[in-house]
Coordinates of C-alpha atoms and ligand atoms in Angstrom, one line a residue:
K366 CA 24.0 9.6 -11.4
E367 CA 27.1 7.3 -10.1
Q368 CA 28.9 10.5 -10.3
R369 CA 26.4 12.5 -8.3
A370 CA 26.1 9.9 -5.2
R371 CA 30.1 9.2 -5.4
Q372 CA 29.9 13.1 -3.2
R373 CA 27.4 12.7 -1.8
L374 CA 27.2 14.4 1.7
P375 CA 24.8 13.3 4.5
V376 CA 21.7 15.2 4.9
V377 CA 21.3 17.3 7.6
P378 CA 17.8 18.5 9.0
L379 CA 16.6 21.8 8.6
G380 CA 16.6 23.3 12.1
I381 CA 20.5 21.8 13.3
E382 CA 24.0 22.5 12.8
R383 CA 25.7 19.7 11.7
D384 CA 27.4 19.5 14.0
E385 CA 24.8 19.7 16.6
F386 CA 23.5 16.9 15.0
L387 CA 26.4 14.8 14.6
K388 CA 26.9 15.1 18.9
A389 CA 22.8 13.9 19.0
L390 CA 23.7 11.3 16.8
S391 CA 26.6 10.6 18.3
E392 CA 24.4 10.0 21.9
L393 CA 21.6 8.1 20.3
K394 CA 25.0 5.6 19.5
E395 CA 25.1 5.8 23.7
T396 CA 21.6 4.2 23.7
L397 CA 21.3 1.9 21.4
G398 CA 25.0 1.2 19.8
N399 CA 27.1 1.9 17.8
E400 CA 25.9 0.0 15.2
H401 CA 22.3 0.4 15.2
V402 CA 22.1 3.8 14.0
E403 CA 23.6 4.8 10.4
I404 CA 24.6 7.8 9.4
N405 CA 23.4 8.2 5.3
D406 CA 26.3 8.6 3.9
K407 CA 26.5 6.3 1.2
P408 CA 25.9 6.6 -2.6
L409 CA 21.9 5.8 -2.5
Q410 CA 21.5 2.1 -3.8
D411 CA 17.7 1.1 -5.3
G412 CA 18.0 -2.5 -5.3
W413 CA 14.6 -4.5 -6.0
Y414 CA 11.6 -4.9 -4.1
M415 CA 13.2 -7.5 -1.8
E416 CA 16.4 -5.4 -1.1
H417 CA 14.9 -2.3 -1.0
P418 CA 16.1 0.4 0.8
N419 CA 15.6 1.8 4.0
T420 CA 17.2 5.4 2.7
H421 CA 15.1 6.8 0.1
D422 CA 11.9 5.8 -2.0
M423 CA 13.6 3.4 -4.7
M424 CA 10.8 4.5 -7.0
T425 CA 10.8 8.5 -6.2
I426 CA 9.1 10.8 -9.2
L427 CA 11.0 13.4 -7.7
D428 CA 14.5 13.6 -7.4
D429 CA 16.6 10.9 -5.9
E430 CA 17.7 13.0 -2.9
E431 CA 14.4 15.0 -1.9
F432 CA 13.0 12.7 0.1
V433 CA 15.6 11.0 1.9
A434 CA 17.2 9.7 5.3
S435 CA 19.9 12.0 7.6
A436 CA 20.2 8.8 9.4
V437 CA 18.6 5.2 10.1
V438 CA 18.3 3.7 14.0
Y439 CA 17.4 0.6 14.8
P440 CA 15.1 0.2 18.1
S441 CA 15.1 -3.7 19.5
T442 CA 12.5 -3.2 21.9
T443 CA 9.6 -0.6 22.3
E444 CA 11.5 0.9 25.4
E445 CA 14.2 2.0 22.7
V446 CA 11.2 3.3 20.7
Q447 CA 10.2 5.7 23.7
E448 CA 14.6 6.4 23.6
I449 CA 14.9 7.9 19.9
V450 CA 11.3 9.7 21.0
R451 CA 12.8 11.7 24.3
W452 CA 15.7 12.5 22.2
A453 CA 14.1 13.4 18.6
N454 CA 11.7 16.2 20.4
K455 CA 15.1 17.2 23.2
Y456 CA 16.8 18.2 19.8
L457 CA 13.6 19.0 17.2
I458 CA 14.5 16.5 15.1
P459 CA 12.2 14.7 12.1
I460 CA 11.9 11.5 13.0
F461 CA 9.9 8.9 10.6
P462 CA 8.6 5.6 11.5
I463 CA 8.7 3.0 9.3
S464 CA 7.8 -0.8 9.9
M465 CA 9.3 -2.9 6.9
G466 CA 9.8 0.2 4.0
R467 CA 7.9 -2.1 1.0
N468 CA 5.7 0.6 0.4
L469 CA 6.1 1.4 -2.9
G470 CA 4.8 3.3 -5.0
Y471 CA 3.2 5.1 -2.1
G472 CA 7.0 6.1 -1.3
G473 CA 8.7 3.4 0.1
A474 CA 11.0 4.0 3.3
A475 CA 11.3 7.8 2.4
P476 CA 10.4 9.8 4.6
R477 CA 8.0 12.7 3.5
V478 CA 10.5 15.8 5.1
R479 CA 13.4 15.9 3.5
G480 CA 16.8 15.3 6.7
S481 CA 14.2 13.6 8.9
V482 CA 16.0 9.7 10.9
T483 CA 14.4 7.1 10.0
I484 CA 13.1 4.5 12.5
D485 CA 13.5 1.3 10.3
L486 CA 11.6 -1.0 13.1
G487 CA 11.1 -3.8 11.8
K488 CA 15.1 -5.1 11.3
R489 CA 15.6 -5.9 14.9
M490 CA 11.9 -5.6 16.9
N491 CA 10.5 -8.8 13.9
K492 CA 8.9 -10.8 16.1
I493 CA 5.5 -13.2 15.7
L494 CA 4.9 -12.6 19.9
N495 CA 2.1 -15.4 19.8
I496 CA -0.7 -17.0 17.5
N497 CA -3.7 -18.3 19.1
A498 CA -4.9 -21.1 17.3
E499 CA -7.8 -21.4 19.6
D500 CA -9.4 -18.1 18.6
Y501 CA -7.8 -16.8 15.1
T502 CA -5.4 -14.3 16.2
C503 CA -2.1 -13.2 16.7
L504 CA 0.5 -10.4 18.0
V505 CA 3.4 -9.1 15.7
E506 CA 5.8 -6.4 15.7
P507 CA 6.7 -4.6 13.3
G508 CA 9.4 -6.5 11.1
V509 CA 6.5 -9.3 10.5
S510 CA 6.3 -9.6 6.8
F511 CA 3.3 -11.1 5.2
Y512 CA 5.6 -13.8 4.2
A513 CA 7.0 -14.3 8.1
L514 CA 3.4 -15.0 9.4
Y515 CA 2.3 -17.8 6.6
N516 CA 6.3 -20.0 7.0
A517 CA 5.5 -19.8 11.0
L518 CA 1.7 -20.6 10.0
E519 CA 3.5 -23.6 8.5
E520 CA 6.5 -24.6 10.4
R521 CA 3.4 -24.6 13.5
G522 CA 1.8 -27.5 11.6
L523 CA -1.1 -24.6 11.4
R524 CA -1.5 -24.0 7.7
D525 CA -4.0 -26.1 7.1
H526 CA -6.1 -24.7 10.6
M527 CA -6.1 -21.3 9.5
W528 CA -5.2 -18.8 7.1
I529 CA -3.1 -15.2 6.4
D530 CA -4.4 -12.4 3.9
T531 CA -2.2 -11.6 2.2
P532 CA -1.8 -8.1 -0.6
D533 CA -0.7 -8.2 -3.8
L534 CA 3.3 -7.9 -2.9
G535 CA 3.3 -9.8 0.2
G536 CA 7.1 -8.9 1.2
G537 CA 5.7 -5.5 3.3
S538 CA 4.8 -5.8 6.8
I539 CA 1.9 -6.4 8.1
I540 CA 1.4 -3.2 10.8
G541 CA 3.3 -0.6 7.6
N542 CA 0.4 -2.6 5.2
T543 CA -2.3 -2.4 7.8
V544 CA -1.6 1.3 9.5
D545 CA -1.7 2.5 5.7
R546 CA -5.1 0.8 4.8
G547 CA -4.0 -1.7 2.0
V548 CA -6.1 -4.3 1.1
G549 CA -5.8 -7.8 0.5
Y550 CA -7.7 -10.8 -0.7
T551 CA -9.6 -13.1 1.5
P552 CA -12.7 -12.3 2.9
Y553 CA -10.3 -10.5 5.8
G554 CA -8.6 -8.4 2.7
D555 CA -9.3 -5.2 4.8
H556 CA -6.7 -4.9 6.9
W557 CA -8.0 -2.4 9.4
A558 CA -10.5 -3.8 9.7
C559 CA -9.3 -7.0 10.6
H560 CA -7.1 -5.3 13.4
S561 CA -6.9 -5.8 17.1
G562 CA -5.4 -4.2 19.3
L563 CA -2.1 -1.5 19.1
E564 CA 0.8 -0.8 21.1
V565 CA 1.6 3.0 20.1
V566 CA 4.7 5.2 21.4
L567 CA 3.3 8.7 21.1
P568 CA 5.1 11.6 20.3
T569 CA 6.3 12.7 23.9
G570 CA 7.5 9.1 24.1
E571 CA 4.6 7.6 26.3
V572 CA 3.5 4.1 25.3
I573 CA -0.5 3.0 25.5
R574 CA -2.0 -0.1 24.7
T575 CA -5.8 0.4 22.8
G576 CA -9.2 -1.3 23.0
M577 CA -8.5 -4.4 26.0
G578 CA -4.8 -3.3 25.6
A579 CA -5.6 -1.4 28.5
L580 CA -6.6 -3.4 31.3
P581 CA -3.9 -5.3 33.1
G582 CA -4.6 -9.0 32.1
N583 CA -6.9 -8.9 30.8
N584 CA -6.6 -12.1 27.6
T585 CA -9.1 -10.7 24.6
W586 CA -6.9 -7.4 23.2
Q587 CA -6.7 -9.6 20.0
S588 CA -10.1 -10.7 20.3
F589 CA -12.5 -7.2 20.5
P590 CA -11.3 -4.5 18.8
Y591 CA -13.6 -1.5 20.7
G592 CA -12.5 -2.3 24.7
F593 CA -14.4 0.7 26.9
G594 CA -14.3 4.4 25.5
P595 CA -13.5 6.2 22.4
Y596 CA -12.3 4.2 19.9
S597 CA -8.8 5.8 19.2
D598 CA -7.1 3.1 17.2
G599 CA -8.5 5.2 14.1
I600 CA -6.0 8.0 14.2
F601 CA -3.1 6.1 14.7
S602 CA -3.7 4.8 10.9
Q603 CA -3.1 6.8 7.6
S604 CA -1.6 9.4 10.3
N605 CA 1.6 10.3 12.2
F606 CA 0.1 10.9 15.7
G607 CA 2.0 7.5 17.1
I608 CA 4.0 4.4 16.0
V609 CA 3.2 1.2 16.4
T610 CA 5.1 -0.8 18.6
K611 CA 2.7 -3.9 18.0
M612 CA -0.5 -5.4 17.2
G613 CA -3.5 -7.8 17.0
M614 CA -4.9 -9.3 14.1
T615 CA -7.1 -12.1 13.3
L616 CA -6.5 -14.4 10.8
M617 CA -8.8 -16.9 8.8
P618 CA -10.3 -19.8 9.3
N619 CA -10.1 -22.2 7.0
P620 CA -12.3 -22.7 4.7
G621 CA -12.2 -26.0 3.5
G622 CA -12.1 -25.7 0.1
Y623 CA -11.5 -22.9 -2.3
E624 CA -11.6 -22.1 -6.5
S625 CA -10.6 -19.2 -8.1
F626 CA -12.4 -18.3 -10.8
M627 CA -11.4 -16.2 -13.7
Y628 CA -13.9 -14.4 -16.4
T629 CA -13.2 -12.0 -19.5
F630 CA -15.2 -9.4 -21.5
Q631 CA -14.6 -7.9 -24.8
K632 CA -15.6 -4.9 -24.8
E633 CA -14.7 -1.3 -22.8
E634 CA -17.9 -0.9 -22.5
D635 CA -19.0 -3.9 -20.5
L636 CA -17.2 -1.8 -17.7
A637 CA -21.1 -0.6 -16.8
P638 CA -23.6 -3.5 -16.6
L639 CA -20.8 -5.3 -15.7
I640 CA -20.1 -3.2 -12.5
D641 CA -24.2 -3.0 -11.8
I642 CA -24.3 -6.9 -11.6
I643 CA -21.0 -7.0 -9.5
R644 CA -22.5 -4.4 -6.6
P645 CA -25.4 -6.9 -5.5
L646 CA -23.3 -10.2 -5.8
R647 CA -20.7 -8.5 -3.4
I648 CA -23.1 -6.5 -1.2
S649 CA -24.5 -10.0 -0.5
N650 CA -20.9 -12.1 -0.5
I651 CA -22.0 -13.8 -3.3
L652 CA -18.7 -12.6 -4.3
E653 CA -16.6 -13.6 -1.4
N654 CA -13.7 -11.6 -1.2
V655 CA -12.2 -8.0 -3.2
A656 CA -12.2 -9.3 -6.5
Q657 CA -9.7 -7.6 -9.0
L658 CA -11.9 -6.0 -12.9
R659 CA -8.7 -5.3 -14.4
H660 CA -8.3 -3.6 -17.9
V661 CA -6.1 -6.0 -20.8
T662 CA -3.3 -3.4 -20.8
Q663 CA -2.1 -4.2 -17.4
A664 CA -2.7 -8.2 -18.0
I665 CA 0.2 -7.5 -20.7
A666 CA 2.5 -5.5 -18.9
A667 CA 2.0 -8.7 -16.3
S668 CA 4.3 -10.9 -18.5
G669 CA 6.6 -9.2 -17.1
L670 CA 8.3 -8.3 -20.7
P671 CA 9.2 -4.9 -22.0
R672 CA 6.7 -2.5 -23.8
T673 CA 9.5 -1.9 -26.4
K674 CA 8.7 -5.5 -27.2
F675 CA 5.1 -4.2 -28.6
Y676 CA 5.0 -1.0 -29.5
S677 CA 8.1 1.5 -30.1
G678 CA 5.8 5.0 -30.7
T679 CA 5.1 7.0 -28.0
G680 CA 1.3 8.3 -26.8
R681 CA -0.2 5.6 -25.3
I682 CA 0.2 2.3 -27.1
P683 CA -2.6 2.0 -29.5
S684 CA -5.9 -0.5 -28.6
D685 CA -4.8 -2.6 -31.7
V686 CA -1.9 -3.9 -31.1
I687 CA -2.7 -4.7 -26.9
H688 CA -5.6 -6.6 -28.3
A689 CA -3.2 -8.1 -31.1
A690 CA -1.3 -9.8 -28.1
A691 CA -3.4 -10.8 -25.9
A692 CA -4.7 -12.9 -28.1
E693 CA -1.7 -14.4 -28.3
T694 CA -1.7 -15.0 -25.1
P695 CA -3.4 -19.0 -23.4
V696 CA -6.5 -17.0 -22.1
G697 CA -7.3 -15.4 -25.1
D698 CA -8.4 -11.2 -27.0
Y699 CA -10.5 -9.7 -24.1
T700 CA -10.7 -5.7 -22.6
W701 CA -11.5 -6.8 -19.1
A702 CA -11.2 -10.1 -16.8
Y703 CA -12.5 -10.1 -13.4
Y704 CA -10.7 -12.2 -11.3
G705 CA -13.0 -13.6 -7.6
M706 CA -12.8 -16.8 -5.5
S707 CA -15.3 -18.9 -3.8
Y708 CA -14.8 -20.1 -0.8
G709 CA -15.6 -23.7 0.9
P710 CA -16.8 -27.5 0.3
A711 CA -17.3 -28.6 -2.9
H712 CA -21.5 -27.9 -2.8
I713 CA -21.7 -25.0 -0.4
R714 CA -19.3 -23.4 -3.9
S715 CA -21.2 -24.5 -6.3
H716 CA -24.3 -23.0 -5.2
K717 CA -22.6 -19.4 -5.9
L718 CA -21.1 -20.7 -8.7
A719 CA -23.6 -20.7 -10.1
L720 CA -24.9 -17.4 -9.7
I721 CA -22.1 -15.7 -10.3
D722 CA -22.2 -18.0 -14.0
A723 CA -25.4 -16.5 -14.8
E724 CA -25.2 -13.2 -14.2
F725 CA -21.9 -12.6 -15.9
H726 CA -23.1 -14.1 -18.7
K727 CA -25.8 -11.4 -19.1
I728 CA -23.7 -9.9 -20.7
P729 CA -23.0 -10.6 -24.1
G730 CA -19.1 -12.7 -25.1
C731 CA -18.3 -13.1 -21.5
R732 CA -15.8 -16.3 -21.3
K733 CA -15.6 -18.5 -18.2
I734 CA -12.1 -19.6 -18.7
D735 CA -11.3 -22.6 -17.6
P736 CA -7.6 -23.1 -15.5
S737 CA -7.0 -25.9 -16.2
T738 CA -5.7 -24.8 -19.5
L739 CA -3.8 -21.9 -18.3
P740 CA 0.2 -22.6 -17.6
A741 CA 1.7 -22.2 -14.9
D742 CA 3.1 -19.1 -14.7
E743 CA -0.2 -17.3 -16.2
Y744 CA -0.6 -14.3 -13.9
F745 CA -4.3 -15.8 -12.7
W746 CA -1.7 -18.7 -11.1
S747 CA -1.1 -15.6 -8.9
R748 CA -4.4 -14.3 -8.0
D749 CA -5.3 -17.3 -7.3
R750 CA -2.0 -17.6 -4.2
I751 CA -3.3 -14.3 -3.2
A752 CA -6.8 -14.8 -3.2
A753 CA -5.6 -18.0 -0.2
G754 CA -3.6 -16.0 1.0
I755 CA -0.2 -17.1 0.0
P756 CA 2.2 -14.1 -0.9
D757 CA 3.9 -13.5 -3.9
I758 CA 5.4 -11.5 -5.5
H759 CA 4.5 -11.8 -9.4
E760 CA 2.7 -8.5 -9.5
L761 CA 6.3 -6.7 -9.5
R762 CA 6.2 -7.9 -13.1
W763 CA 3.9 -5.3 -14.6
V764 CA 7.3 -2.9 -13.4
N765 CA 9.6 -4.1 -16.7
W766 CA 6.8 -1.8 -18.7
A767 CA 9.4 0.6 -18.5
P768 CA 13.3 0.9 -18.4
N769 CA 14.4 1.3 -15.0
G770 CA 10.2 1.0 -14.4
A771 CA 8.7 2.4 -11.1
H772 CA 5.0 3.6 -10.5
I773 CA 2.4 5.2 -8.9
A774 CA -1.0 4.8 -8.1
F775 CA -4.1 7.1 -9.3
S776 CA -6.6 5.2 -6.5
P777 CA -10.0 7.6 -6.7
V778 CA -12.9 5.1 -4.8
S779 CA -15.9 5.2 -5.7
P780 CA -19.5 3.9 -4.9
I781 CA -20.3 0.3 -7.1
R782 CA -21.3 1.6 -9.9
G783 CA -21.9 1.3 -13.2
A784 CA -21.7 4.9 -14.1
D785 CA -19.4 6.4 -11.7
A786 CA -17.0 3.2 -13.4
T787 CA -16.9 5.3 -16.0
Q788 CA -16.8 8.6 -15.1
L789 CA -13.9 7.3 -13.3
F790 CA -12.8 5.1 -16.6
E791 CA -13.2 8.2 -19.1
L792 CA -11.4 10.9 -16.8
G793 CA -8.3 8.8 -16.5
K794 CA -8.0 7.8 -20.0
A795 CA -8.5 10.7 -21.1
V796 CA -6.0 12.9 -19.0
Q797 CA -3.3 9.6 -19.6
D798 CA -3.9 10.2 -23.2
K799 CA -3.0 14.0 -22.7
Y800 CA -0.5 12.9 -20.9
G801 CA 0.9 10.6 -22.9
I802 CA 0.5 7.5 -21.1
D803 CA -0.7 4.0 -20.5
F804 CA -3.3 3.3 -18.8
F805 CA -3.7 0.2 -16.4
P806 CA -6.4 1.0 -15.0
A807 CA -7.7 -1.9 -12.5
F808 CA -11.4 -1.9 -10.1
C809 CA -10.9 -3.1 -6.9
V810 CA -14.7 -4.2 -5.2
G811 CA -14.8 -4.4 -1.6
L812 CA -18.0 -4.9 -0.3
R813 CA -20.2 -1.2 -0.6
E814 CA -17.3 0.7 -2.9
M815 CA -14.4 0.2 -5.0
H816 CA -10.8 1.7 -5.7
L817 CA -10.2 2.3 -8.7
I818 CA -6.2 1.5 -9.1
V819 CA -4.8 3.0 -12.1
E820 CA -1.1 2.5 -11.8
I821 CA 1.7 4.5 -13.9
V822 CA 4.8 2.8 -14.9
F823 CA 8.1 5.0 -15.5
N824 CA 11.4 5.0 -16.4
R825 CA 12.9 7.0 -12.8
D826 CA 16.1 7.7 -14.9
D827 CA 14.1 9.8 -17.0
P828 CA 13.0 13.2 -15.7
E829 CA 11.0 14.7 -18.5
E830 CA 8.6 11.1 -18.2
K831 CA 9.1 11.8 -14.5
Q832 CA 7.6 15.4 -14.2
R833 CA 5.1 14.1 -16.8
A834 CA 3.5 11.5 -14.3
L835 CA 3.2 13.4 -11.6
R836 CA 1.6 16.3 -13.5
C837 CA -0.8 14.0 -14.7
L838 CA -1.6 12.4 -11.3
R839 CA -2.2 16.3 -10.1
E840 CA -4.4 16.5 -12.9
M841 CA -6.5 13.5 -12.1
V842 CA -6.5 13.5 -8.5
D843 CA -8.2 17.2 -8.5
L844 CA -11.1 16.7 -11.9
A845 CA -12.0 13.6 -9.7
A846 CA -11.7 15.5 -6.4
A847 CA -14.3 18.2 -8.4
K848 CA -16.6 15.4 -9.3
G849 CA -16.8 14.0 -5.5
Y850 CA -14.1 11.1 -5.6
G851 CA -11.8 11.2 -3.3
E852 CA -8.0 9.0 -3.2
Y853 CA -8.5 6.4 -0.6
R854 CA -4.8 6.4 0.2
T855 CA -1.7 7.8 -1.8
H856 CA 2.2 8.4 -2.4
L857 CA 4.5 11.4 -0.4
V858 CA 4.4 13.8 -2.9
L859 CA 0.6 13.6 -3.1
M860 CA -0.1 13.8 -0.1
D861 CA -1.0 17.8 0.3
Q862 CA -3.5 18.0 -2.4
V863 CA -5.4 15.0 -1.6
A864 CA -5.5 16.5 2.2
G865 CA -6.9 19.4 0.4
T866 CA -9.5 17.3 -1.4
Y867 CA -11.1 16.7 1.8
K868 CA -11.8 20.1 2.9
W869 CA -15.8 20.0 3.5
N870 CA -16.9 23.2 5.8
D871 CA -13.7 25.6 5.2
G872 CA -11.3 22.1 5.6
A873 CA -12.9 21.4 8.9
L874 CA -11.1 18.4 8.7
G875 CA -8.1 18.7 8.2
K876 CA -8.1 21.8 10.5
F877 CA -9.7 19.1 13.7
N878 CA -6.0 17.2 12.8
E879 CA -3.7 20.0 13.4
R880 CA -5.6 20.3 16.7
L881 CA -4.8 16.8 17.5
K882 CA -1.5 17.6 16.1
D883 CA -0.4 19.9 17.9
A884 CA -2.0 18.3 20.9
L885 CA -0.4 15.2 21.0
D886 CA 3.4 16.2 19.3
P887 CA 3.8 19.8 20.4
N888 CA 7.5 19.8 18.4
G889 CA 6.0 18.3 15.6
I890 CA 9.2 16.0 15.4
L891 CA 7.1 12.3 14.6
A892 CA 6.8 12.0 10.7
P893 CA 5.6 15.5 9.6
G894 CA 3.8 16.3 7.1
R895 CA 2.2 12.7 6.6
C896 CA -0.9 12.4 4.9
G897 CA -1.2 16.3 4.7
I898 CA -0.8 16.9 8.1
W899 CA 2.0 19.5 9.8
G900 CA 2.3 20.1 13.4
K901 CA 2.6 23.8 14.1
R902 CA 6.5 24.5 14.1
Y903 CA 6.2 23.3 10.1
R904 CA 3.0 25.2 9.2
G905 CA 3.1 28.5 7.2
F906 CA 6.7 27.5 6.3
G907 CA 6.1 26.5 2.4
W908 CA 6.5 22.9 3.1
E909 CA 3.3 21.9 1.5
L910 CA 3.9 20.0 -2.0
Ligands
LIG2417 P1 5.3 -2.0 4.7 O1 6.6 -3.1 4.9 O2 3.8 -2.9 4.5 O3 6.0 -1.6 2.9 P2 6.2 0.4 5.7 O4 6.9 -0.3 6.8 O5 6.2 1.4 4.3 O6 5.6 -0.2 5.0 O7 4.7 1.6 5.7 C1 3.7 2.7 5.3 C2 4.0 3.6 5.8 O8 3.1 3.3 6.8 C3 4.7 4.1 6.4 O9 5.9 5.0 5.6 C4 5.3 4.4 7.6 O10 4.6 5.9 7.2 C5 4.0 4.1 8.3 N1 3.8 3.6 9.3 C6 4.5 2.1 8.8 N2 4.3 1.3 10.4 C7 4.5 2.1 10.5 C8 4.3 1.7 12.7 N3 4.8 1.0 13.0 N4 4.2 2.9 13.0 C9 4.0 4.4 13.0 N5 3.9 4.5 11.1 C10 3.8 3.2 10.7

């Protein structure tokens, strides 16, 4: 790998000669400053989560050189983003905006089209523009991470006053996560639903503000998301229709107390009745946060120990090995663990917790875990921090399951129903068994739906293992779609396939997206192929994967 890296030549986007490309980059240097335009001619270094590369996907499931940038540019203002977009249109160069590029498991910082120029917005556009303690809102730039906002609240003495919401890993960008419709674990966990107001640079270089932001002199941009007329924000999430340069976000008032709880359930078959118990509790907000129902296999992996510590054979790790390992942990043996949090002062919590306890105990063998018996590095405490809006990175540990561990997810959406949970669980298990892959299912219960997140951990230096993981994923996506389940989000490599499953009425939605793309981005320069949307300049040339 190192040898190949030393020989590395910069990639040039298709359709432009190397000399012309280098000339175009020099022109951009004049606008942005020499040091803010970097050609990607260095060895590709993977780094780790907090020191991740912005040139490629450090967890790639393809060859390293597939989804790779030709150059990375660092704007410092919205005006500079506009300049970059106009430049890209002039030379017909594909550009790919990232906020921070920590979207690991979904493509990281990588562009979909090899040789795109990556716009790393986060490096220099990283200001918290406003925190409004009365309205519980903020306005941020792309480089503001969950950690940064959390620290800012702490520094300003506002941490007791209001909370942020963080996803499983707190190092990512608030804007990046929100536009990709990521979720967190407080009652404000649906990030997209909790944002209010965008500033967007369009693919032709104009800039717009959505919602109340369109009214000069307004003071409600972050408190009323809709403004007047069509609600345009939607087309800027999971798309390639614009570059978000500012976003408003609502923050949660400190609920006045909180308490994490963990229940374990013994049998795999407990899944269906448990999900049916969860549904009414979640919809009526007795279960107040996006809670996780996790399989014990992933909890064992979350210890951070490699698989080889437990088992050296091939194929799915046997259940008895997992259960024996679980029995040795402070939690003890189980199959499913439910992690949740109750919010509010003690007298309010106790009522809700009693209801939950009575319902969960309808499952024979249900155990409530006493947190005071759990050591400080137990995974439970990571869930506890995250559900209290405290950013964390403990979740990275299960990636050590494989040497040179990387991960990619199968994440179908279903109703919160036992029959659906069982169907998806059986589907994932059968396909992963076929491909000899350990099965890490976790059900994330939203309000009226749940995502099943199945992370596949693979060795990023083993081409055979990567191919197997990808074939397995593709099969799961197709089988799930045939039963009516679609992915809520996906990795770059699966975007065409997943978009293709949303094909009702002869692919009418896909065609609508193409019409929008062609109208907004006539040269098709902005993030071509992202979420399966290609501008007309790319269609019909076999770019789809
Ligand atoms: P994070 O920093 O949370 O890891 P990323 O910056 O990797 O998130 O963003 C995830 C994906 O969302 C990116 O690959 C990109 O396609 C898209 N994206 C991120 N930020 C923006 C933005 N400001 N404007 C438009 N698209 C964006």
